[in-house]
Structures are given as structure tokens and as C-alpha cells.
mmCIF file of N, CA and C and ligand atoms in Angstrom:
data_model
loop_
_atom_site.group_PDB
_atom_site.id
_atom_site.type_symbol
_atom_site.label_atom_id
_atom_site.label_comp_id
_atom_site.label_asym_id
_atom_site.label_seq_id
_atom_site.Cartn_x
_atom_site.Cartn_y
_atom_site.Cartn_z
ATOM 1 N N MET A 1 0.826 -1.221 0.000
ATOM 2 C CA MET A 1 0.000 0.000 0.000
ATOM 3 C C MET A 1 0.856 1.266 0.000
ATOM 4 N N SER A 2 2.191 1.134 -0.154
ATOM 5 C CA SER A 2 3.047 2.312 -0.034
ATOM 6 C C SER A 2 2.840 3.302 -1.171
ATOM 7 N N ASN A 3 2.067 2.914 -2.195
ATOM 8 C CA ASN A 3 1.777 3.853 -3.274
ATOM 9 C C ASN A 3 0.416 4.532 -3.104
ATOM 10 N N ARG A 4 -0.145 4.436 -1.883
ATOM 11 C CA ARG A 4 -1.444 5.061 -1.648
ATOM 12 C C ARG A 4 -1.414 6.028 -0.475
ATOM 13 N N THR A 5 -2.262 7.057 -0.573
ATOM 14 C CA THR A 5 -2.476 7.935 0.565
ATOM 15 C C THR A 5 -3.968 8.202 0.689
ATOM 16 N N PHE A 6 -4.325 8.900 1.767
ATOM 17 C CA PHE A 6 -5.736 9.215 2.011
ATOM 18 C C PHE A 6 -5.861 10.724 2.195
ATOM 19 N N THR A 7 -6.930 11.298 1.649
ATOM 20 C CA THR A 7 -7.146 12.735 1.796
ATOM 21 C C THR A 7 -8.588 13.058 2.150
ATOM 22 N N MET A 8 -8.790 14.197 2.770
ATOM 23 C CA MET A 8 -10.125 14.776 2.898
ATOM 24 C C MET A 8 -10.047 16.220 2.434
ATOM 25 N N ILE A 9 -11.056 16.632 1.662
ATOM 26 C CA ILE A 9 -11.298 18.054 1.437
ATOM 27 C C ILE A 9 -12.156 18.490 2.608
ATOM 28 N N LYS A 10 -11.604 19.366 3.440
ATOM 29 C CA LYS A 10 -12.228 19.706 4.722
ATOM 30 C C LYS A 10 -13.427 20.647 4.523
ATOM 31 N N PRO A 11 -14.256 20.830 5.581
ATOM 32 C CA PRO A 11 -15.495 21.600 5.428
ATOM 33 C C PRO A 11 -15.313 23.022 4.894
ATOM 34 N N ASP A 12 -14.203 23.693 5.238
ATOM 35 C CA ASP A 12 -13.997 25.062 4.726
ATOM 36 C C ASP A 12 -13.881 25.057 3.208
ATOM 37 N N ALA A 13 -13.039 24.188 2.680
ATOM 38 C CA ALA A 13 -12.811 24.136 1.234
ATOM 39 C C ALA A 13 -14.052 23.642 0.497
ATOM 40 N N PHE A 14 -14.751 22.670 1.103
ATOM 41 C CA PHE A 14 -15.963 22.172 0.452
ATOM 42 C C PHE A 14 -17.010 23.274 0.367
ATOM 43 N N SER A 15 -17.256 23.962 1.495
ATOM 44 C CA SER A 15 -18.336 24.960 1.508
ATOM 45 C C SER A 15 -17.972 26.196 0.688
ATOM 46 N N ASN A 16 -16.678 26.460 0.505
ATOM 47 C CA ASN A 16 -16.263 27.582 -0.341
ATOM 48 C C ASN A 16 -16.305 27.244 -1.832
ATOM 49 N N GLY A 17 -16.660 26.001 -2.160
ATOM 50 C CA GLY A 17 -16.755 25.621 -3.572
ATOM 51 C C GLY A 17 -15.414 25.348 -4.218
ATOM 52 N N ASN A 18 -14.427 24.940 -3.412
ATOM 53 C CA ASN A 18 -13.086 24.687 -3.954
ATOM 54 C C ASN A 18 -12.784 23.219 -4.218
ATOM 55 N N SER A 19 -13.769 22.331 -4.032
ATOM 56 C CA SER A 19 -13.496 20.898 -4.225
ATOM 57 C C SER A 19 -13.023 20.594 -5.640
ATOM 58 N N GLY A 20 -13.694 21.156 -6.625
ATOM 59 C CA GLY A 20 -13.334 20.870 -8.014
ATOM 60 C C GLY A 20 -11.914 21.314 -8.331
ATOM 61 N N ASP A 21 -11.561 22.530 -7.916
ATOM 62 C CA ASP A 21 -10.202 23.025 -8.175
ATOM 63 C C ASP A 21 -9.154 22.165 -7.478
ATOM 64 N N ILE A 22 -9.453 21.774 -6.236
ATOM 65 C CA ILE A 22 -8.487 20.978 -5.473
ATOM 66 C C ILE A 22 -8.326 19.596 -6.100
ATOM 67 N N LEU A 23 -9.439 18.975 -6.485
ATOM 68 C CA LEU A 23 -9.348 17.652 -7.132
ATOM 69 C C LEU A 23 -8.597 17.757 -8.454
ATOM 70 N N SER A 24 -8.783 18.859 -9.147
ATOM 71 C CA SER A 24 -8.066 19.066 -10.402
ATOM 72 C C SER A 24 -6.560 19.164 -10.159
ATOM 73 N N MET A 25 -6.155 19.893 -9.117
ATOM 74 C CA MET A 25 -4.725 19.974 -8.768
ATOM 75 C C MET A 25 -4.172 18.599 -8.431
ATOM 76 N N ILE A 26 -4.967 17.817 -7.683
ATOM 77 C CA ILE A 26 -4.529 16.480 -7.275
ATOM 78 C C ILE A 26 -4.318 15.593 -8.499
ATOM 79 N N GLU A 27 -5.250 15.630 -9.435
ATOM 80 C CA GLU A 27 -5.123 14.793 -10.640
ATOM 81 C C GLU A 27 -3.974 15.274 -11.519
ATOM 82 N N ARG A 28 -3.832 16.583 -11.659
ATOM 83 C CA ARG A 28 -2.747 17.114 -12.495
ATOM 84 C C ARG A 28 -1.371 16.813 -11.905
ATOM 85 N N ALA A 29 -1.343 16.605 -10.571
ATOM 86 C CA ALA A 29 -0.072 16.236 -9.931
ATOM 87 C C ALA A 29 0.224 14.738 -10.088
ATOM 88 N N GLY A 30 -0.661 14.013 -10.753
ATOM 89 C CA GLY A 30 -0.367 12.615 -11.081
ATOM 90 C C GLY A 30 -0.996 11.586 -10.163
ATOM 91 N N PHE A 31 -1.890 12.015 -9.294
ATOM 92 C CA PHE A 31 -2.575 11.058 -8.408
ATOM 93 C C PHE A 31 -3.810 10.497 -9.109
ATOM 94 N N ARG A 32 -3.994 9.183 -8.965
ATOM 95 C CA ARG A 32 -5.203 8.525 -9.460
ATOM 96 C C ARG A 32 -6.189 8.409 -8.305
ATOM 97 N N ILE A 33 -7.453 8.727 -8.547
ATOM 98 C CA ILE A 33 -8.478 8.590 -7.510
ATOM 99 C C ILE A 33 -8.948 7.141 -7.474
ATOM 100 N N VAL A 34 -8.628 6.447 -6.376
ATOM 101 C CA VAL A 34 -8.983 5.030 -6.220
ATOM 102 C C VAL A 34 -10.407 4.900 -5.695
ATOM 103 N N ALA A 35 -10.776 5.772 -4.735
ATOM 104 C CA ALA A 35 -12.116 5.777 -4.143
ATOM 105 C C ALA A 35 -12.410 7.193 -3.703
ATOM 106 N N MET A 36 -13.681 7.596 -3.756
ATOM 107 C CA MET A 36 -14.012 8.968 -3.352
ATOM 108 C C MET A 36 -15.470 9.048 -2.960
ATOM 109 N N LYS A 37 -15.749 9.816 -1.898
ATOM 110 C CA LYS A 37 -17.147 10.103 -1.572
ATOM 111 C C LYS A 37 -17.292 11.408 -0.805
ATOM 112 N N LYS A 38 -18.470 12.020 -0.997
ATOM 113 C CA LYS A 38 -18.851 13.154 -0.162
ATOM 114 C C LYS A 38 -19.578 12.598 1.053
ATOM 115 N N THR A 39 -19.226 13.095 2.231
ATOM 116 C CA THR A 39 -19.907 12.648 3.443
ATOM 117 C C THR A 39 -19.881 13.782 4.460
ATOM 118 N N TRP A 40 -20.480 13.546 5.609
ATOM 119 C CA TRP A 40 -20.533 14.562 6.668
ATOM 120 C C TRP A 40 -20.262 13.832 7.969
ATOM 121 N N LEU A 41 -19.132 14.114 8.607
ATOM 122 C CA LEU A 41 -18.747 13.413 9.830
ATOM 123 C C LEU A 41 -19.555 13.914 11.025
ATOM 124 N N SER A 42 -20.007 12.995 11.853
ATOM 125 C CA SER A 42 -20.557 13.382 13.157
ATOM 126 C C SER A 42 -19.377 13.806 14.041
ATOM 127 N N ALA A 43 -19.681 14.500 15.147
ATOM 128 C CA ALA A 43 -18.612 14.869 16.081
ATOM 129 C C ALA A 43 -17.916 13.613 16.612
ATOM 130 N N ASP A 44 -18.677 12.544 16.867
ATOM 131 C CA ASP A 44 -18.088 11.292 17.354
ATOM 132 C C ASP A 44 -17.091 10.714 16.346
ATOM 133 N N LYS A 45 -17.504 10.690 15.078
ATOM 134 C CA LYS A 45 -16.640 10.131 14.027
ATOM 135 C C LYS A 45 -15.392 11.010 13.812
ATOM 136 N N ALA A 46 -15.571 12.321 13.814
ATOM 137 C CA ALA A 46 -14.428 13.231 13.655
ATOM 138 C C ALA A 46 -13.462 13.044 14.821
ATOM 139 N N GLY A 47 -14.001 12.893 16.025
ATOM 140 C CA GLY A 47 -13.173 12.672 17.205
ATOM 141 C C GLY A 47 -12.389 11.377 17.123
ATOM 142 N N GLU A 48 -13.038 10.356 16.572
ATOM 143 C CA GLU A 48 -12.389 9.053 16.403
ATOM 144 C C GLU A 48 -11.264 9.162 15.362
ATOM 145 N N PHE A 49 -11.552 9.848 14.266
ATOM 146 C CA PHE A 49 -10.560 9.976 13.199
ATOM 147 C C PHE A 49 -9.298 10.683 13.709
ATOM 148 N N TYR A 50 -9.484 11.741 14.505
ATOM 149 C CA TYR A 50 -8.354 12.528 15.002
ATOM 150 C C TYR A 50 -7.995 12.176 16.452
ATOM 151 N N ALA A 51 -8.328 10.953 16.885
ATOM 152 C CA ALA A 51 -8.102 10.532 18.281
ATOM 153 C C ALA A 51 -6.646 10.713 18.719
ATOM 154 N N VAL A 52 -5.704 10.583 17.772
ATOM 155 C CA VAL A 52 -4.285 10.742 18.087
ATOM 156 C C VAL A 52 -3.994 12.132 18.666
ATOM 157 N N HIS A 53 -4.863 13.115 18.359
ATOM 158 C CA HIS A 53 -4.671 14.478 18.854
ATOM 159 C C HIS A 53 -5.526 14.796 20.080
ATOM 160 N N SER A 54 -6.123 13.766 20.721
ATOM 161 C CA SER A 54 -7.124 14.032 21.775
ATOM 162 C C SER A 54 -6.567 14.773 22.985
ATOM 163 N N ALA A 55 -5.251 14.697 23.204
ATOM 164 C CA ALA A 55 -4.669 15.405 24.353
ATOM 165 C C ALA A 55 -4.239 16.829 24.010
ATOM 166 N N ARG A 56 -4.329 17.202 22.724
ATOM 167 C CA ARG A 56 -3.843 18.521 22.293
ATOM 168 C C ARG A 56 -4.876 19.600 22.605
ATOM 169 N N PRO A 57 -4.412 20.824 22.865
ATOM 170 C CA PRO A 57 -5.345 21.906 23.237
ATOM 171 C C PRO A 57 -6.355 22.257 22.138
ATOM 172 N N PHE A 58 -6.006 21.964 20.880
ATOM 173 C CA PHE A 58 -6.896 22.328 19.775
ATOM 174 C C PHE A 58 -7.875 21.216 19.401
ATOM 175 N N TYR A 59 -7.874 20.113 20.157
ATOM 176 C CA TYR A 59 -8.690 18.945 19.768
ATOM 177 C C TYR A 59 -10.183 19.285 19.649
ATOM 178 N N GLY A 60 -10.730 19.986 20.652
ATOM 179 C CA GLY A 60 -12.157 20.324 20.629
ATOM 180 C C GLY A 60 -12.526 21.153 19.409
ATOM 181 N N GLU A 61 -11.689 22.135 19.128
ATOM 182 C CA GLU A 61 -11.878 23.013 17.961
ATOM 183 C C GLU A 61 -11.792 22.207 16.658
ATOM 184 N N LEU A 62 -10.831 21.281 16.620
ATOM 185 C CA LEU A 62 -10.627 20.448 15.431
ATOM 186 C C LEU A 62 -11.846 19.561 15.173
ATOM 187 N N VAL A 63 -12.347 18.919 16.224
ATOM 188 C CA VAL A 63 -13.505 18.030 16.085
ATOM 189 C C VAL A 63 -14.746 18.829 15.674
ATOM 190 N N GLU A 64 -14.921 19.994 16.289
ATOM 191 C CA GLU A 64 -16.073 20.840 15.957
ATOM 192 C C GLU A 64 -16.014 21.270 14.484
ATOM 193 N N PHE A 65 -14.831 21.697 14.049
ATOM 194 C CA PHE A 65 -14.671 22.136 12.662
ATOM 195 C C PHE A 65 -14.892 20.986 11.682
ATOM 196 N N MET A 66 -14.279 19.825 11.956
ATOM 197 C CA MET A 66 -14.359 18.714 11.002
ATOM 198 C C MET A 66 -15.759 18.111 10.902
ATOM 199 N N SER A 67 -16.628 18.424 11.884
ATOM 200 C CA SER A 67 -18.007 17.943 11.822
ATOM 201 C C SER A 67 -18.976 19.079 11.481
ATOM 202 N N SER A 68 -18.444 20.221 11.045
ATOM 203 C CA SER A 68 -19.291 21.398 10.821
ATOM 204 C C SER A 68 -19.961 21.427 9.453
ATOM 205 N N GLY A 69 -19.579 20.532 8.563
ATOM 206 C CA GLY A 69 -20.173 20.524 7.228
ATOM 207 C C GLY A 69 -19.643 19.365 6.421
ATOM 208 N N PRO A 70 -20.121 19.220 5.176
ATOM 209 C CA PRO A 70 -19.693 18.104 4.341
ATOM 210 C C PRO A 70 -18.193 18.144 4.022
ATOM 211 N N ILE A 71 -17.662 16.973 3.771
ATOM 212 C CA ILE A 71 -16.275 16.801 3.327
ATOM 213 C C ILE A 71 -16.267 15.861 2.115
ATOM 214 N N VAL A 72 -15.131 15.815 1.425
ATOM 215 C CA VAL A 72 -14.898 14.773 0.423
ATOM 216 C C VAL A 72 -13.732 13.938 0.920
ATOM 217 N N ALA A 73 -13.939 12.627 1.017
ATOM 218 C CA ALA A 73 -12.887 11.689 1.435
ATOM 219 C C ALA A 73 -12.439 10.902 0.209
ATOM 220 N N ALA A 74 -11.131 10.670 0.084
ATOM 221 C CA ALA A 74 -10.650 9.927 -1.090
ATOM 222 C C ALA A 74 -9.357 9.165 -0.787
ATOM 223 N N ILE A 75 -9.227 8.029 -1.443
ATOM 224 C CA ILE A 75 -7.966 7.280 -1.474
ATOM 225 C C ILE A 75 -7.291 7.602 -2.805
ATOM 226 N N LEU A 76 -6.000 7.950 -2.737
ATOM 227 C CA LEU A 76 -5.240 8.364 -3.918
ATOM 228 C C LEU A 76 -4.062 7.439 -4.143
ATOM 229 N N GLU A 77 -3.686 7.266 -5.414
ATOM 230 C CA GLU A 77 -2.584 6.368 -5.750
ATOM 231 C C GLU A 77 -1.559 7.062 -6.646
ATOM 232 N N LYS A 78 -0.314 6.858 -6.311
ATOM 233 C CA LYS A 78 0.817 7.420 -7.081
ATOM 234 C C LYS A 78 2.080 6.833 -6.467
ATOM 235 N N ASP A 79 3.147 6.729 -7.225
ATOM 236 C CA ASP A 79 4.421 6.353 -6.610
ATOM 237 C C ASP A 79 4.739 7.357 -5.502
ATOM 238 N N ASN A 80 5.223 6.861 -4.374
ATOM 239 C CA ASN A 80 5.630 7.761 -3.272
ATOM 240 C C ASN A 80 4.473 8.663 -2.813
ATOM 241 N N ALA A 81 3.269 8.076 -2.736
ATOM 242 C CA ALA A 81 2.040 8.864 -2.558
ATOM 243 C C ALA A 81 2.041 9.718 -1.296
ATOM 244 N N VAL A 82 2.415 9.151 -0.151
ATOM 245 C CA VAL A 82 2.296 9.889 1.114
ATOM 246 C C VAL A 82 3.166 11.141 1.081
ATOM 247 N N ALA A 83 4.432 10.980 0.767
ATOM 248 C CA ALA A 83 5.360 12.118 0.780
ATOM 249 C C ALA A 83 5.022 13.121 -0.321
ATOM 250 N N ASP A 84 4.712 12.636 -1.519
ATOM 251 C CA ASP A 84 4.408 13.559 -2.619
ATOM 252 C C ASP A 84 3.131 14.342 -2.334
ATOM 253 N N PHE A 85 2.162 13.703 -1.677
ATOM 254 C CA PHE A 85 0.911 14.420 -1.381
ATOM 255 C C PHE A 85 1.120 15.472 -0.299
ATOM 256 N N ARG A 86 1.927 15.133 0.727
ATOM 257 C CA ARG A 86 2.222 16.143 1.765
ATOM 258 C C ARG A 86 2.903 17.361 1.136
ATOM 259 N N LYS A 87 3.739 17.106 0.124
ATOM 260 C CA LYS A 87 4.399 18.213 -0.566
ATOM 261 C C LYS A 87 3.385 19.055 -1.343
ATOM 262 N N LEU A 88 2.441 18.381 -1.981
ATOM 263 C CA LEU A 88 1.422 19.087 -2.766
ATOM 264 C C LEU A 88 0.513 19.931 -1.877
ATOM 265 N N ILE A 89 0.205 19.459 -0.664
ATOM 266 C CA ILE A 89 -0.722 20.229 0.181
ATOM 267 C C ILE A 89 -0.001 21.354 0.931
ATOM 268 N N GLY A 90 1.260 21.205 1.262
ATOM 269 C CA GLY A 90 1.996 22.265 1.957
ATOM 270 C C GLY A 90 1.863 22.168 3.468
ATOM 271 N N ALA A 91 2.503 23.100 4.172
ATOM 272 C CA ALA A 91 2.578 23.072 5.638
ATOM 273 C C ALA A 91 1.193 23.194 6.272
ATOM 274 N N THR A 92 1.056 22.631 7.495
ATOM 275 C CA THR A 92 -0.208 22.677 8.243
ATOM 276 C C THR A 92 -0.723 24.108 8.366
ATOM 277 N N ASP A 93 0.178 25.031 8.679
ATOM 278 C CA ASP A 93 -0.164 26.453 8.785
ATOM 279 C C ASP A 93 0.003 27.096 7.401
ATOM 280 N N PRO A 94 -1.085 27.532 6.778
ATOM 281 C CA PRO A 94 -0.988 28.036 5.395
ATOM 282 C C PRO A 94 -0.052 29.233 5.240
ATOM 283 N N SER A 95 0.157 29.993 6.325
ATOM 284 C CA SER A 95 1.077 31.133 6.206
ATOM 285 C C SER A 95 2.517 30.654 6.047
ATOM 286 N N LYS A 96 2.761 29.373 6.374
ATOM 287 C CA LYS A 96 4.106 28.795 6.206
ATOM 288 C C LYS A 96 4.183 27.861 5.000
ATOM 289 N N ALA A 97 3.066 27.716 4.295
ATOM 290 C CA ALA A 97 3.039 26.788 3.149
ATOM 291 C C ALA A 97 3.707 27.416 1.935
ATOM 292 N N GLU A 98 4.367 26.570 1.148
ATOM 293 C CA GLU A 98 5.050 27.054 -0.056
ATOM 294 C C GLU A 98 4.053 27.536 -1.103
ATOM 295 N N GLU A 99 4.494 28.499 -1.925
ATOM 296 C CA GLU A 99 3.689 28.978 -3.049
ATOM 297 C C GLU A 99 3.271 27.808 -3.926
ATOM 298 N N GLY A 100 2.034 27.863 -4.408
ATOM 299 C CA GLY A 100 1.576 26.837 -5.332
ATOM 300 C C GLY A 100 1.022 25.594 -4.666
ATOM 301 N N THR A 101 1.142 25.499 -3.327
ATOM 302 C CA THR A 101 0.571 24.342 -2.641
ATOM 303 C C THR A 101 -0.921 24.569 -2.406
ATOM 304 N N ILE A 102 -1.643 23.463 -2.170
ATOM 305 C CA ILE A 102 -3.100 23.549 -1.988
ATOM 306 C C ILE A 102 -3.440 24.418 -0.784
ATOM 307 N N ARG A 103 -2.707 24.233 0.320
ATOM 308 C CA ARG A 103 -3.020 25.036 1.507
ATOM 309 C C ARG A 103 -2.675 26.510 1.300
ATOM 310 N N LYS A 104 -1.599 26.805 0.584
ATOM 311 C CA LYS A 104 -1.264 28.204 0.304
ATOM 312 C C LYS A 104 -2.396 28.857 -0.492
ATOM 313 N N LEU A 105 -2.956 28.098 -1.423
ATOM 314 C CA LEU A 105 -3.992 28.653 -2.302
ATOM 315 C C LEU A 105 -5.365 28.699 -1.645
ATOM 316 N N TYR A 106 -5.707 27.690 -0.827
ATOM 317 C CA TYR A 106 -7.103 27.544 -0.408
ATOM 318 C C TYR A 106 -7.342 27.545 1.099
ATOM 319 N N ALA A 107 -6.299 27.465 1.936
ATOM 320 C CA ALA A 107 -6.518 27.410 3.383
ATOM 321 C C ALA A 107 -6.511 28.814 3.965
ATOM 322 N N GLU A 108 -7.283 29.012 5.021
ATOM 323 C CA GLU A 108 -7.318 30.343 5.637
ATOM 324 C C GLU A 108 -6.587 30.413 6.966
ATOM 325 N N SER A 109 -6.401 29.283 7.652
ATOM 326 C CA SER A 109 -5.736 29.288 8.961
ATOM 327 C C SER A 109 -5.246 27.882 9.284
ATOM 328 N N VAL A 110 -4.482 27.749 10.375
ATOM 329 C CA VAL A 110 -3.981 26.426 10.762
ATOM 330 C C VAL A 110 -5.145 25.491 11.109
ATOM 331 N N GLY A 111 -6.217 26.040 11.615
ATOM 332 C CA GLY A 111 -7.391 25.210 11.923
ATOM 333 C C GLY A 111 -8.182 24.881 10.673
ATOM 334 N N LYS A 112 -8.504 25.905 9.891
ATOM 335 C CA LYS A 112 -9.282 25.718 8.663
ATOM 336 C C LYS A 112 -8.310 25.638 7.493
ATOM 337 N N ASN A 113 -7.723 24.449 7.337
ATOM 338 C CA ASN A 113 -6.619 24.358 6.379
ATOM 339 C C ASN A 113 -6.907 23.483 5.163
ATOM 340 N N ALA A 114 -8.175 23.440 4.762
ATOM 341 C CA ALA A 114 -8.611 22.991 3.428
ATOM 342 C C ALA A 114 -8.517 21.489 3.140
ATOM 343 N N VAL A 115 -7.399 20.862 3.510
ATOM 344 C CA VAL A 115 -7.221 19.448 3.157
ATOM 345 C C VAL A 115 -6.487 18.682 4.255
ATOM 346 N N HIS A 116 -6.738 17.390 4.282
ATOM 347 C CA HIS A 116 -5.983 16.460 5.114
ATOM 348 C C HIS A 116 -5.119 15.598 4.208
ATOM 349 N N GLY A 117 -3.950 15.223 4.693
ATOM 350 C CA GLY A 117 -3.131 14.228 3.997
ATOM 351 C C GLY A 117 -2.489 13.310 5.016
ATOM 352 N N SER A 118 -2.544 11.999 4.773
ATOM 353 C CA SER A 118 -1.957 11.029 5.702
ATOM 354 C C SER A 118 -0.471 11.308 5.906
ATOM 355 N N ASP A 119 0.033 10.967 7.112
ATOM 356 C CA ASP A 119 1.439 11.257 7.407
ATOM 357 C C ASP A 119 2.350 10.038 7.334
ATOM 358 N N SER A 120 1.790 8.844 7.045
ATOM 359 C CA SER A 120 2.620 7.647 6.890
ATOM 360 C C SER A 120 1.841 6.607 6.092
ATOM 361 N N ASP A 121 2.561 5.609 5.565
ATOM 362 C CA ASP A 121 1.887 4.528 4.837
ATOM 363 C C ASP A 121 0.914 3.800 5.753
ATOM 364 N N GLU A 122 1.337 3.584 6.996
ATOM 365 C CA GLU A 122 0.490 2.870 7.953
ATOM 366 C C GLU A 122 -0.807 3.644 8.196
ATOM 367 N N ASN A 123 -0.676 4.949 8.446
ATOM 368 C CA ASN A 123 -1.886 5.749 8.688
ATOM 369 C C ASN A 123 -2.740 5.904 7.433
ATOM 370 N N ALA A 124 -2.118 5.928 6.266
ATOM 371 C CA ALA A 124 -2.891 5.991 5.018
ATOM 372 C C ALA A 124 -3.830 4.791 4.918
ATOM 373 N N ALA A 125 -3.317 3.618 5.261
ATOM 374 C CA ALA A 125 -4.139 2.398 5.196
ATOM 375 C C ALA A 125 -5.251 2.434 6.245
ATOM 376 N N ILE A 126 -4.902 2.863 7.468
ATOM 377 C CA ILE A 126 -5.902 2.940 8.545
ATOM 378 C C ILE A 126 -6.992 3.950 8.186
ATOM 379 N N GLU A 127 -6.575 5.120 7.709
ATOM 380 C CA GLU A 127 -7.537 6.192 7.413
ATOM 381 C C GLU A 127 -8.412 5.852 6.209
ATOM 382 N N GLY A 128 -7.828 5.216 5.201
ATOM 383 C CA GLY A 128 -8.627 4.789 4.048
ATOM 384 C C GLY A 128 -9.698 3.806 4.469
ATOM 385 N N SER A 129 -9.337 2.880 5.351
ATOM 386 C CA SER A 129 -10.288 1.863 5.836
ATOM 387 C C SER A 129 -11.380 2.472 6.710
ATOM 388 N N PHE A 130 -11.106 3.642 7.283
ATOM 389 C CA PHE A 130 -12.102 4.330 8.114
ATOM 390 C C PHE A 130 -13.313 4.732 7.260
ATOM 391 N N PHE A 131 -13.082 4.999 5.979
ATOM 392 C CA PHE A 131 -14.149 5.473 5.082
ATOM 393 C C PHE A 131 -14.564 4.456 4.020
ATOM 394 N N PHE A 132 -13.649 3.559 3.632
ATOM 395 C CA PHE A 132 -13.910 2.671 2.499
ATOM 396 C C PHE A 132 -13.519 1.242 2.854
ATOM 397 N N SER A 133 -14.238 0.277 2.256
ATOM 398 C CA SER A 133 -13.828 -1.121 2.429
ATOM 399 C C SER A 133 -13.692 -1.775 1.058
ATOM 400 N N GLY A 134 -12.843 -2.794 0.996
ATOM 401 C CA GLY A 134 -12.692 -3.567 -0.234
ATOM 402 C C GLY A 134 -11.963 -2.843 -1.351
ATOM 403 N N MET A 135 -11.112 -1.863 -1.007
ATOM 404 C CA MET A 135 -10.431 -1.074 -2.046
ATOM 405 C C MET A 135 -9.074 -1.664 -2.434
ATOM 406 N N GLU A 136 -8.648 -2.744 -1.768
ATOM 407 C CA GLU A 136 -7.291 -3.253 -1.971
ATOM 408 C C GLU A 136 -7.022 -3.597 -3.423
ATOM 409 N N GLN A 137 -8.026 -4.095 -4.152
ATOM 410 C CA GLN A 137 -7.791 -4.571 -5.516
ATOM 411 C C GLN A 137 -8.104 -3.521 -6.582
ATOM 412 N N TRP A 138 -8.510 -2.291 -6.171
ATOM 413 C CA TRP A 138 -8.928 -1.291 -7.176
ATOM 414 C C TRP A 138 -7.748 -0.571 -7.784
HETATM 415 P P1 LIG B 1 -3.857 16.802 8.737
HETATM 416 O O1 LIG B 1 -3.623 15.641 9.672
HETATM 417 O O2 LIG B 1 -5.252 17.393 8.869
HETATM 418 O O3 LIG B 1 -3.477 16.491 7.327
HETATM 419 P P2 LIG B 1 -1.343 17.904 9.475
HETATM 420 O O4 LIG B 1 -0.857 16.493 9.416
HETATM 421 O O5 LIG B 1 -0.654 18.900 8.615
HETATM 422 O O6 LIG B 1 -2.885 17.993 9.171
HETATM 423 P P3 LIG B 1 -1.506 17.596 12.323
HETATM 424 O O7 LIG B 1 -0.398 17.931 13.245
HETATM 425 O O8 LIG B 1 -1.803 16.169 12.028
HETATM 426 O O9 LIG B 1 -1.286 18.418 10.974
HETATM 427 O O10 LIG B 1 -2.805 18.284 12.921
HETATM 428 C C1 LIG B 1 -4.105 17.856 12.518
HETATM 429 C C2 LIG B 1 -4.995 19.049 12.313
HETATM 430 O O11 LIG B 1 -5.200 19.685 13.574
HETATM 431 C C3 LIG B 1 -4.411 20.132 11.423
HETATM 432 O O12 LIG B 1 -4.661 19.926 10.061
HETATM 433 C C4 LIG B 1 -5.134 21.362 11.907
HETATM 434 O O13 LIG B 1 -6.407 21.477 11.274
HETATM 435 C C5 LIG B 1 -5.332 21.080 13.369
HETATM 436 N N1 LIG B 1 -4.298 21.777 14.122
HETATM 437 C C6 LIG B 1 -3.005 21.436 14.237
HETATM 438 N N2 LIG B 1 -2.345 22.314 14.996
HETATM 439 C C7 LIG B 1 -3.245 23.245 15.363
HETATM 440 C C8 LIG B 1 -3.199 24.426 16.144
HETATM 441 N N3 LIG B 1 -2.067 24.837 16.708
HETATM 442 N N4 LIG B 1 -4.342 25.148 16.289
HETATM 443 C C9 LIG B 1 -5.497 24.748 15.710
HETATM 444 N N5 LIG B 1 -5.613 23.632 14.962
HETATM 445 C C10 LIG B 1 -4.513 22.907 14.783
HETATM 446 MG MG1 LIG B 2 -1.821 14.894 10.399
#
């Protein structure tokens, strides 16, 4: 699975109408969409997804934001997917993100930062399975 990563277009980017532009950037960067859906996380589900951050001071804000509106969840495929996708999205804080990255273009703050990208092959597999099943052969 080292050629796969997982992404979400977060509620800010979805509600601002930036999903199409962001998906276009992702495809033009060479990622194949393996699975994709629009959904809306409950606070419980958002909390579960970001459970690794449950001790952090921003956890409540993060869970509230991620359950505040619809998102697009997707599994993406490309050589070196995890690292290349983190490069495409840019730094967590958009003011520190490189020019031309998705967060530089579409994120407004460290909290409302437009997209999620898995941080390891292991987490990519776990996060993909959180939203999709039976994708191994696609
Ligand atoms: P993501 O996991 O969403 O792709 P990331 O890997 O760049 O983002 P993490 O450290 O995993 O960053 O943090 C998860 C999310 O928590 C961030 O995307 C951001 O929305 C939120 N977050 C992180 N740090 C802060 C902070 N200092 N204040 C508010 N929200 C934060
Ligand atoms: Mg992260």
C-alpha cells in the first residue's frame, strides 16, 4: 500500500466551492483517484478519526470544525504517494506553506486548512479503511 495515501477536502474548502479546483490539482499532480465520496462526519466520528490528537489543546476546535459541514474523502494512488501528497498540500499552517501548494492557495488558517493528507503509509491504510472497504484490488 506504499503507493497510496488518504485525503479529505475539509469543510472550509468544500463549503467555499473549492473541491473541483483541489481535485483538479490532485489529478494534475499525477494522483489517481482510487475511491471517493462526499460525506458529513458526526462529532463522534471526527473525534475518532483525530483521536491521536485528543490530548492537544486544539482537539475540541478540530472536532467541531471537522463535523461542521460536508467533506470529500478519497484514497489516492501514485508512486511515493504519502510524501508527494504532503508536498502538494503544503505546511499545516498556510502562512508557512510554499507557493503553489493547496493550503497556500485555499486554506485560511492552521485550523481551517482545506485538506488532510496522511502522514505515513500505515496511517494511510488505517484512514482509508475508516471510510472505504474492499479497495485493496482497485
Ligand atoms: P492533517 O492531519 O489534517 O493532514 P497535518 O498532518 O498537517 O494535518 P496535524 O499535526 O496532524 O497536521 O494536525 C491535525 C490538524 O489539527 C491540522 O490539520 C489542523 O487542522 C489542526 N491543528 C493542528 N495544529 C493546530 C493548532 N495549533 N491550532 C489549531 N488547529 C490545529
Ligand atoms: Mg496529520
